PDB file of C-alpha atoms in Angstrom:
ATOM      1  CA  MET P   1      89.438  84.826 109.855  1.00  0.00           C
ATOM      2  CA  LEU P   2      92.770  85.072 108.107  1.00  0.00           C
ATOM      3  CA  VAL P   3      95.290  87.701 109.124  1.00  0.00           C
ATOM      4  CA  ALA P   4      98.508  88.612 107.324  1.00  0.00           C
ATOM      5  CA  LEU P   5     101.364  89.476 109.630  1.00  0.00           C
ATOM      6  CA  ILE P   6     103.966  91.505 107.774  1.00  0.00           C
ATOM      7  CA  ALA P   7     107.096  92.218 109.782  1.00  0.00           C
ATOM      8  CA  ARG P   8     110.234  94.084 108.807  1.00  0.00           C
ATOM      9  CA  ASP P   9     113.489  93.370 110.630  1.00  0.00           C
ATOM     10  CA  LYS P  10     115.577  96.111 112.191  1.00  0.00           C
ATOM     11  CA  PRO P  11     118.619  97.016 110.080  1.00  0.00           C
ATOM     12  CA  GLY P  12     121.537  94.706 110.784  1.00  0.00           C
ATOM     13  CA  ALA P  13     119.376  92.211 112.688  1.00  0.00           C
ATOM     14  CA  LEU P  14     120.124  89.119 110.598  1.00  0.00           C
ATOM     15  CA  PRO P  15     122.213  87.561 113.429  1.00  0.00           C
ATOM     16  CA  THR P  16     119.252  88.031 115.821  1.00  0.00           C
ATOM     17  CA  ARG P  17     116.948  86.349 113.296  1.00  0.00           C
ATOM     18  CA  LYS P  18     119.302  83.384 112.875  1.00  0.00           C
ATOM     19  CA  GLU P  19     119.852  82.998 116.644  1.00  0.00           C
ATOM     20  CA  ASN P  20     116.092  82.860 117.326  1.00  0.00           C
ATOM     21  CA  ARG P  21     114.905  81.017 114.226  1.00  0.00           C
ATOM     22  CA  GLN P  22     114.432  77.608 115.867  1.00  0.00           C
ATOM     23  CA  LYS P  23     112.448  79.118 118.769  1.00  0.00           C
ATOM     24  CA  HIS P  24     110.280  80.934 116.223  1.00  0.00           C
ATOM     25  CA  LEU P  25     109.673  77.735 114.218  1.00  0.00           C
ATOM     26  CA  ASP P  26     108.892  75.800 117.409  1.00  0.00           C
ATOM     27  CA  TYR P  27     106.368  78.515 118.369  1.00  0.00           C
ATOM     28  CA  ILE P  28     104.689  78.193 114.975  1.00  0.00           C
ATOM     29  CA  ASP P  29     104.413  74.427 115.411  1.00  0.00           C
ATOM     30  CA  ALA P  30     103.179  74.665 119.014  1.00  0.00           C
ATOM     31  CA  THR P  31     100.458  77.252 118.388  1.00  0.00           C
ATOM     32  CA  GLY P  32      98.897  75.576 115.342  1.00  0.00           C
ATOM     33  CA  ILE P  33      97.344  78.708 113.829  1.00  0.00           C
ATOM     34  CA  VAL P  34      99.850  79.470 111.077  1.00  0.00           C
ATOM     35  CA  GLU P  35      98.496  78.661 107.606  1.00  0.00           C
ATOM     36  CA  GLN P  36     101.511  79.835 105.606  1.00  0.00           C
ATOM     37  CA  ALA P  37     104.760  81.535 106.491  1.00  0.00           C
ATOM     38  CA  GLY P  38     108.140  82.492 105.151  1.00  0.00           C
ATOM     39  CA  PRO P  39     110.839  85.116 105.290  1.00  0.00           C
ATOM     40  CA  LEU P  40     110.876  88.271 103.215  1.00  0.00           C
ATOM     41  CA  LEU P  41     114.127  88.563 101.269  1.00  0.00           C
ATOM     42  CA  ASN P  42     116.230  91.546 100.284  1.00  0.00           C
ATOM     43  CA  ASP P  43     117.930  91.967  96.890  1.00  0.00           C
ATOM     44  CA  ALA P  44     120.850  89.811  98.066  1.00  0.00           C
ATOM     45  CA  GLY P  45     118.466  86.993  98.972  1.00  0.00           C
ATOM     46  CA  GLU P  46     118.994  87.454 102.723  1.00  0.00           C
ATOM     47  CA  MET P  47     116.135  87.251 105.223  1.00  0.00           C
ATOM     48  CA  MET P  48     114.896  90.717 106.224  1.00  0.00           C
ATOM     49  CA  GLY P  49     111.362  90.206 107.493  1.00  0.00           C
ATOM     50  CA  SER P  50     108.447  87.796 107.716  1.00  0.00           C
ATOM     51  CA  LEU P  51     105.114  87.152 106.048  1.00  0.00           C
ATOM     52  CA  ILE P  52     102.860  84.925 108.141  1.00  0.00           C
ATOM     53  CA  ILE P  53      99.225  84.044 107.455  1.00  0.00           C
ATOM     54  CA  LEU P  54      97.357  83.282 110.682  1.00  0.00           C
ATOM     55  CA  GLU P  55      93.953  81.608 110.944  1.00  0.00           C
ATOM     56  CA  VAL P  56      92.395  83.069 114.091  1.00  0.00           C
ATOM     57  CA  PRO P  57      88.931  83.762 115.516  1.00  0.00           C
ATOM     58  CA  ASP P  58      89.602  87.503 115.875  1.00  0.00           C
ATOM     59  CA  MET P  59      92.222  90.234 115.593  1.00  0.00           C
ATOM     60  CA  ALA P  60      92.907  90.101 119.344  1.00  0.00           C
ATOM     61  CA  THR P  61      94.169  86.536 118.936  1.00  0.00           C
ATOM     62  CA  ALA P  62      96.427  87.618 116.066  1.00  0.00           C
ATOM     63  CA  LYS P  63      97.858  90.440 118.197  1.00  0.00           C
ATOM     64  CA  SER P  64      98.446  88.060 121.073  1.00  0.00           C
ATOM     65  CA  TRP P  65     100.181  85.567 118.778  1.00  0.00           C
ATOM     66  CA  ALA P  66     102.418  88.300 117.346  1.00  0.00           C
ATOM     67  CA  ALA P  67     103.357  89.512 120.823  1.00  0.00           C
ATOM     68  CA  GLY P  68     104.283  85.968 121.872  1.00  0.00           C
ATOM     69  CA  ASP P  69     106.504  85.261 118.871  1.00  0.00           C
ATOM     70  CA  PRO P  70     110.108  84.658 119.999  1.00  0.00           C
ATOM     71  CA  TYR P  71     111.260  86.973 117.220  1.00  0.00           C
ATOM     72  CA  ALA P  72     109.264  89.779 118.838  1.00  0.00           C
ATOM     73  CA  ALA P  73     110.683  88.924 122.278  1.00  0.00           C
ATOM     74  CA  ALA P  74     114.208  89.087 120.806  1.00  0.00           C
ATOM     75  CA  GLY P  75     113.525  92.608 119.476  1.00  0.00           C
ATOM     76  CA  LEU P  76     114.023  91.551 115.859  1.00  0.00           C
ATOM     77  CA  PHE P  77     111.307  93.622 114.238  1.00  0.00           C
ATOM     78  CA  GLU P  78     111.367  97.272 113.280  1.00  0.00           C
ATOM     79  CA  SER P  79     107.659  97.098 112.407  1.00  0.00           C
ATOM     80  CA  VAL P  80     104.794  94.620 112.517  1.00  0.00           C
ATOM     81  CA  GLU P  81     101.554  95.044 110.606  1.00  0.00           C
ATOM     82  CA  LEU P  82      98.474  92.847 111.080  1.00  0.00           C
ATOM     83  CA  ILE P  83      95.922  93.026 108.269  1.00  0.00           C
ATOM     84  CA  GLN P  84      92.781  90.972 107.767  1.00  0.00           C
ATOM     85  CA  TRP P  85      93.231  88.952 104.582  1.00  0.00           C
ATOM     86  CA  ASN P  86      90.816  87.239 102.209  1.00  0.00           C
ATOM     87  CA  ARG P  87      92.082  84.136 100.378  1.00  0.00           C
ATOM     88  CA  VAL P  88      90.746  84.132  96.815  1.00  0.00           C
ATOM     89  CA  ILE P  89      93.053  81.644  95.073  1.00  0.00           C
ATOM     90  CA  GLU P  90      94.289  78.417  96.618  1.00  0.00           C
TER      91      GLU P  90
END
């Protein structure tokens, strides 16, 4: 199943995002379940959140992945939403 993880950063957290970015990218590579990913951008073009598409067997795995993300451990996110997603166009 595909799950969209939509996360919004806490206000003023861009330094936290930058400091933990490599750990986050390493986690993505190590876990092997991320289909697509990229930062959400504000009007100034600065990173302010994340959109990650996970391919997982169930929602519990998606929740576990989200909890293990170094960004989550660093306290970057104000909110995280996990929503089952259906790919229609590739």
